[in-house]
XYZ file of C-alpha atoms in Angstrom:
412
model
C 102.793 -44.311 -19.511
C 100.050 -42.797 -21.721
C 96.665 -44.556 -21.828
C 95.092 -45.757 -25.041
C 91.454 -46.165 -26.030
C 89.459 -49.048 -24.613
C 86.799 -51.004 -26.443
C 84.418 -53.849 -26.024
C 84.996 -56.736 -28.381
C 81.217 -57.267 -28.628
C 80.368 -53.722 -29.741
C 78.238 -53.661 -32.885
C 78.498 -49.923 -33.395
C 81.703 -48.457 -34.792
C 84.192 -49.190 -32.013
C 87.430 -47.746 -30.780
C 89.499 -50.692 -32.001
C 92.916 -49.894 -33.438
C 95.202 -51.360 -35.964
C 97.172 -54.212 -34.338
C 100.252 -52.805 -36.010
C 99.910 -49.472 -34.197
C 99.263 -51.206 -30.884
C 102.253 -53.496 -31.411
C 104.409 -50.474 -32.191
C 103.205 -48.765 -29.023
C 103.938 -51.878 -26.964
C 107.450 -52.084 -28.393
C 108.135 -48.410 -27.672
C 106.794 -48.789 -24.110
C 108.945 -51.826 -23.525
C 111.996 -50.134 -25.027
C 111.604 -46.992 -22.905
C 111.000 -49.130 -19.800
C 114.183 -51.080 -20.495
C 116.232 -47.929 -21.064
C 114.939 -46.330 -17.863
C 115.642 -49.516 -15.922
C 119.221 -49.527 -17.189
C 119.635 -45.855 -16.271
C 118.092 -46.426 -12.834
C 120.341 -49.441 -12.206
C 123.380 -47.148 -12.440
C 121.769 -44.046 -10.883
C 119.623 -45.322 -8.030
C 120.025 -42.088 -6.134
C 118.002 -40.128 -8.714
C 114.692 -39.439 -6.938
C 111.577 -40.512 -8.804
C 113.406 -42.414 -11.546
C 112.337 -45.831 -10.272
C 108.696 -44.733 -10.111
C 108.847 -43.356 -13.645
C 110.388 -46.599 -14.859
C 107.549 -48.550 -13.213
C 105.071 -46.140 -14.800
C 106.325 -47.030 -18.276
C 106.283 -50.691 -17.294
C 102.590 -50.354 -16.383
C 101.964 -48.758 -19.780
C 103.762 -51.692 -21.408
C 101.479 -54.085 -19.526
C 98.468 -52.221 -20.870
C 99.685 -52.377 -24.464
C 100.384 -56.117 -24.169
C 96.918 -56.557 -22.699
C 95.415 -54.904 -25.795
C 97.261 -57.368 -28.006
C 95.912 -60.301 -25.954
C 92.354 -59.036 -25.549
C 90.930 -61.706 -27.880
C 92.221 -64.545 -25.694
C 91.317 -63.056 -22.294
C 87.859 -62.879 -20.695
C 86.411 -59.459 -21.361
C 86.050 -58.424 -17.708
C 89.612 -59.513 -16.961
C 90.933 -57.654 -19.986
C 89.078 -54.443 -19.107
C 90.027 -54.475 -15.427
C 93.665 -55.182 -16.260
C 93.702 -52.403 -18.846
C 92.090 -49.818 -16.557
C 94.343 -50.779 -13.658
C 97.479 -50.528 -15.804
C 96.549 -47.107 -17.189
C 95.581 -45.747 -13.777
C 98.764 -47.137 -12.224
C 100.912 -45.561 -14.930
C 99.350 -42.134 -14.310
C 99.615 -42.395 -10.511
C 103.244 -43.544 -10.621
C 104.078 -40.699 -12.972
C 102.685 -38.223 -10.429
C 104.410 -39.896 -7.482
C 107.669 -39.892 -9.438
C 107.314 -36.165 -10.026
C 106.728 -35.560 -6.328
C 109.776 -37.634 -5.405
C 111.983 -35.844 -7.939
C 110.982 -32.450 -6.558
C 111.702 -33.543 -3.005
C 108.074 -33.481 -1.881
C 107.310 -35.486 1.222
C 105.620 -38.869 0.949
C 101.836 -38.997 0.863
C 100.171 -38.911 4.237
C 98.067 -41.838 5.389
C 94.867 -39.953 4.570
C 96.092 -39.177 1.066
C 97.107 -42.797 0.453
C 93.695 -44.000 1.595
C 91.955 -41.486 -0.664
C 94.055 -42.565 -3.640
C 93.327 -46.237 -2.942
C 89.578 -45.531 -2.722
C 89.609 -43.620 -6.014
C 91.502 -46.481 -7.632
C 89.033 -49.061 -6.285
C 86.003 -47.044 -7.409
C 87.472 -46.736 -10.901
C 87.906 -50.512 -11.190
C 84.473 -51.175 -9.692
C 82.812 -48.884 -12.229
C 84.832 -50.503 -15.006
C 83.429 -53.913 -14.040
C 79.913 -52.453 -13.841
C 80.136 -50.856 -17.292
C 81.449 -54.151 -18.691
C 79.449 -56.966 -17.093
C 76.293 -55.222 -15.797
C 75.699 -52.252 -18.078
C 78.073 -52.600 -21.055
C 79.098 -49.043 -21.930
C 82.660 -48.902 -23.282
C 82.318 -45.184 -23.917
C 81.734 -44.583 -20.219
C 84.799 -46.627 -19.334
C 86.774 -44.520 -21.762
C 85.577 -41.292 -20.135
C 86.407 -42.544 -16.645
C 89.981 -43.570 -17.403
C 90.609 -40.468 -19.510
C 89.570 -38.142 -16.692
C 91.460 -40.157 -14.061
C 94.745 -40.353 -15.959
C 94.519 -36.897 -17.539
C 94.178 -35.246 -14.129
C 97.248 -37.051 -12.794
C 99.368 -36.082 -15.804
C 98.379 -32.453 -15.322
C 99.164 -32.712 -11.610
C 102.592 -34.086 -12.490
C 103.228 -31.190 -14.855
C 102.261 -28.720 -12.152
C 104.471 -30.467 -9.581
C 107.592 -30.508 -11.750
C 107.340 -26.964 -13.147
C 109.280 -25.305 -10.329
C 112.495 -23.282 -10.252
C 114.042 -20.719 -12.597
C 113.607 -21.616 -16.257
C 117.216 -20.704 -17.120
C 118.570 -23.039 -14.432
C 116.246 -26.038 -14.854
C 114.913 -26.005 -18.443
C 114.502 -29.806 -18.457
C 111.806 -29.575 -15.808
C 109.726 -27.184 -17.869
C 110.156 -29.243 -21.024
C 109.031 -32.343 -19.125
C 106.102 -30.430 -17.636
C 105.091 -29.105 -21.067
C 105.095 -32.611 -22.560
C 103.036 -34.028 -19.704
C 100.700 -31.039 -19.701
C 100.023 -31.315 -23.436
C 99.447 -35.064 -23.153
C 97.217 -34.643 -20.099
C 95.046 -32.074 -21.875
C 94.721 -34.322 -24.904
C 93.737 -37.272 -22.715
C 91.047 -35.154 -21.053
C 89.480 -33.846 -24.259
C 89.639 -36.983 -26.413
C 86.331 -38.430 -25.073
C 84.674 -35.224 -26.288
C 86.209 -35.725 -29.735
C 84.833 -39.273 -29.906
C 81.458 -38.023 -28.688
C 81.306 -35.503 -31.506
C 82.389 -38.102 -34.054
C 79.796 -40.616 -32.842
C 76.522 -38.924 -31.829
C 73.787 -40.628 -29.825
C 72.214 -41.870 -33.053
C 74.888 -44.332 -34.211
C 73.514 -44.251 -37.745
C 74.669 -40.657 -38.064
C 78.255 -41.488 -37.133
C 81.030 -41.718 -39.658
C 82.913 -45.050 -39.267
C 85.809 -43.714 -41.283
C 86.169 -40.671 -39.030
C 85.983 -42.848 -35.923
C 88.676 -45.145 -37.267
C 90.906 -42.212 -38.177
C 90.400 -40.581 -34.781
C 91.046 -43.894 -33.050
C 94.334 -44.380 -34.864
C 95.322 -40.784 -34.122
C 94.842 -41.449 -30.400
C 97.209 -44.426 -30.539
C 99.706 -42.400 -32.593
C 99.608 -39.553 -30.065
C 100.134 -42.003 -27.221
C 103.119 -43.546 -29.006
C 104.711 -40.161 -29.637
C 104.012 -39.191 -26.025
C 105.763 -42.350 -24.829
C 108.936 -41.414 -26.686
C 108.866 -37.718 -25.787
C 108.066 -38.233 -22.100
C 110.738 -40.926 -21.927
C 113.183 -38.448 -23.453
C 112.083 -35.854 -20.896
C 112.656 -38.337 -18.080
C 116.208 -38.916 -19.280
C 116.756 -35.157 -19.437
C 115.622 -34.827 -15.821
C 117.991 -37.628 -14.849
C 120.839 -35.795 -16.564
C 119.823 -32.566 -14.815
C 119.939 -34.243 -11.412
C 123.274 -35.968 -12.042
C 124.804 -32.738 -13.371
C 123.535 -30.790 -10.365
C 124.923 -33.402 -7.990
C 128.323 -33.335 -9.695
C 128.371 -29.560 -9.521
C 127.405 -29.683 -5.855
C 130.146 -32.204 -5.111
C 132.655 -30.001 -6.922
C 131.578 -26.880 -5.019
C 130.561 -28.127 -1.582
C 132.543 -29.434 1.369
C 131.124 -32.924 1.894
C 131.458 -32.852 5.697
C 129.968 -29.467 6.560
C 127.826 -28.889 3.449
C 129.130 -25.365 2.953
C 131.149 -24.168 -0.046
C 134.670 -25.481 -0.394
C 137.670 -23.143 -0.704
C 137.670 -22.945 -4.501
C 133.956 -22.235 -4.764
C 134.079 -19.654 -1.964
C 136.941 -17.776 -3.618
C 135.112 -17.787 -6.945
C 131.961 -16.395 -5.363
C 133.967 -13.836 -3.395
C 135.586 -12.557 -6.592
C 132.147 -12.057 -8.138
C 130.866 -10.343 -5.000
C 133.915 -8.059 -4.850
C 133.496 -7.124 -8.508
C 129.818 -6.358 -7.931
C 130.654 -4.249 -4.872
C 133.172 -2.246 -6.906
C 130.587 -1.536 -9.609
C 127.707 -0.635 -7.298
C 129.655 1.066 -4.540
C 127.957 -1.081 -1.899
C 130.005 -2.329 1.070
C 131.330 -5.881 1.290
C 132.741 -7.386 4.471
C 134.663 -10.613 4.925
C 135.181 -12.728 8.021
C 137.773 -15.454 8.556
C 136.963 -17.772 11.455
C 139.223 -20.340 13.088
C 138.182 -22.675 15.913
C 140.405 -22.391 18.950
C 142.328 -25.458 20.169
C 140.638 -27.683 17.626
C 143.619 -30.045 17.481
C 143.015 -31.008 21.110
C 139.508 -32.189 20.179
C 140.914 -34.644 17.641
C 143.647 -35.740 20.058
C 141.374 -36.355 23.048
C 138.082 -37.393 21.461
C 139.055 -38.668 18.043
C 138.518 -37.482 14.495
C 134.846 -38.478 14.529
C 134.320 -36.049 17.391
C 136.243 -33.449 15.412
C 133.856 -33.895 12.487
C 130.882 -33.484 14.826
C 132.396 -30.294 16.218
C 132.845 -28.806 12.731
C 129.253 -29.616 11.823
C 128.059 -28.087 15.093
C 130.038 -24.931 14.395
C 128.528 -24.560 10.928
C 125.006 -24.924 12.331
C 125.654 -22.232 14.937
C 127.245 -19.914 12.382
C 124.389 -20.380 9.914
C 121.889 -19.263 12.567
C 123.691 -15.907 12.788
C 123.921 -15.238 9.050
C 121.471 -13.843 6.519
C 120.324 -15.726 3.442
C 122.539 -13.590 1.211
C 125.664 -14.203 3.307
C 127.990 -16.885 1.924
C 130.012 -19.305 4.025
C 132.747 -21.711 2.993
C 135.407 -23.938 4.500
C 138.904 -22.692 3.718
C 140.551 -25.788 5.133
C 140.729 -27.754 8.376
C 138.959 -25.767 11.109
C 139.196 -22.448 9.225
C 136.132 -20.932 7.545
C 135.407 -17.834 5.521
C 132.234 -15.766 5.289
C 131.472 -12.742 3.139
C 128.569 -10.426 3.831
C 127.279 -8.452 0.822
C 125.952 -4.942 1.521
C 127.315 -4.999 5.067
C 129.717 -2.353 6.424
C 132.438 -2.989 8.982
C 130.279 -2.109 11.992
C 127.550 -4.476 10.863
C 130.047 -7.261 10.219
C 131.597 -6.772 13.676
C 128.161 -7.085 15.276
C 127.515 -10.351 13.395
C 130.952 -11.702 14.282
C 130.547 -10.872 17.975
C 127.090 -12.442 18.059
C 128.446 -15.586 16.421
C 131.402 -15.749 18.827
C 129.174 -15.401 21.884
C 126.601 -17.889 20.661
C 129.220 -20.532 19.909
C 130.841 -20.091 23.349
C 127.451 -20.707 24.998
C 126.366 -23.601 22.769
C 128.008 -26.876 23.796
C 128.787 -29.607 21.299
C 128.429 -33.160 22.553
C 130.353 -35.002 19.833
C 128.612 -38.353 20.431
C 129.252 -38.229 24.192
C 127.269 -37.066 27.199
C 130.053 -34.684 28.262
C 129.517 -31.206 26.784
C 132.331 -29.608 24.825
C 132.422 -25.813 24.771
C 134.087 -24.241 21.750
C 135.492 -20.821 21.083
C 136.406 -19.143 17.834
C 138.768 -16.379 16.767
C 137.354 -14.106 14.067
C 139.023 -11.600 11.775
C 136.967 -9.012 9.880
C 137.869 -6.786 6.924
C 135.908 -4.294 4.825
C 136.510 -4.086 1.095
C 138.137 -0.886 -0.140
C 137.934 0.647 -3.609
C 140.095 -1.171 -6.142
C 140.979 -3.994 -3.728
C 141.123 -7.494 -5.152
C 139.184 -10.335 -3.541
C 142.302 -12.243 -2.486
C 143.749 -9.132 -0.834
C 140.504 -8.604 1.062
C 140.531 -12.188 2.264
C 144.192 -11.838 3.260
C 143.383 -8.840 5.475
C 140.590 -10.769 7.190
C 143.017 -13.643 7.702
C 145.564 -11.282 9.282
C 142.853 -9.979 11.604
C 142.044 -13.544 12.619
C 145.691 -14.226 13.513
C 145.694 -11.002 15.474
C 142.718 -12.327 17.475
C 144.728 -15.503 18.145
C 147.712 -13.498 19.359
C 145.575 -11.404 21.695
C 144.166 -14.386 23.573
C 141.701 -16.155 21.217
C 137.897 -16.170 21.548
C 137.687 -12.595 20.265
C 136.952 -10.517 17.177
C 139.506 -8.255 15.496
C 139.534 -6.078 12.387
C 142.414 -4.888 10.211
C 142.091 -1.772 8.071
C 143.800 -1.229 4.732
C 146.243 1.229 6.307
C 147.176 -1.155 9.107
C 147.683 -3.995 6.651
C 149.994 -1.872 4.482
C 152.085 -0.904 7.509
C 152.371 -4.546 8.526
């Protein structure tokens, strides 16, 4: 992934050539990281961006191999291949970061602009090799090009709360540090080799050159490690989501909803703020499965969740308790407010037909029970009262909203 220093084999002044041992070590590390990422991607192909990052390291491996073969390749071919590999590695790293963060694909205009920048870079590389041999200029061009893309990747990935996604910030820090180093290293070589070559220190140039390769090698390992950490973060998040979410409706499952409700009830007890709970059950849902099939039943449940979500606030939490029964709790909402939300949801659902993969509309109704948390009441007791209110709505004709107070529940 990280670019190295380029040189002309015909330079008479102190060049940027490196120890073959260091270059070989870098090539081996690039190849090793590429192989590891390929193996990880082969078993986790759903991880966004992982394939692009693997290809980025593969491009870096190509560059390192090209450096080892530079004495047997024509100079122009070697330079163009090296510049293309480095630029490709940086671009793929950025595109991988965008994919991982769920950013949309580049627009046609952006792809054209990227292709033009890539072509201009290669064209200038040929010019500064065959027409006006200036290896230092080639070095500046590729350093600026790749350094900018590594910094862009760091900026793209550094999103979210640090406590929840620390791997992203570690990855961004590694890429940011490497990108800054790539940008400033031409300046370091310029200071070490002034315009008057006789004033330059060959020993300093050699030391600086080897340091650049060493930094790139360390960056390969660290960024590869960061990539694996991001993969682990994604897989862990997906497993947690699968454990907490209902796969059909994409709302919380019963266990997760009850856990969150307990936390919300505890918070309401401490702060004294109201907490309301709704239990919702679709009316005559069994007839949908019997007449239209279970696929239609799934479509109906998904339609219901979409309608319900449009009536809820961001802080309200919804979950599927089982079958066609759902639960919702509304933090900082009193009973009157919860009844207004429930009635709005009931009316909207009754007027919003579900088609369930057919042209014939299917109108649904829902029975809703509402309960307001009382001081010292446990979460399961609160949910039980809302459930009793829902059954009361069923008994009184369905397609209605009912509430049960603490006193009424104790009498029952």
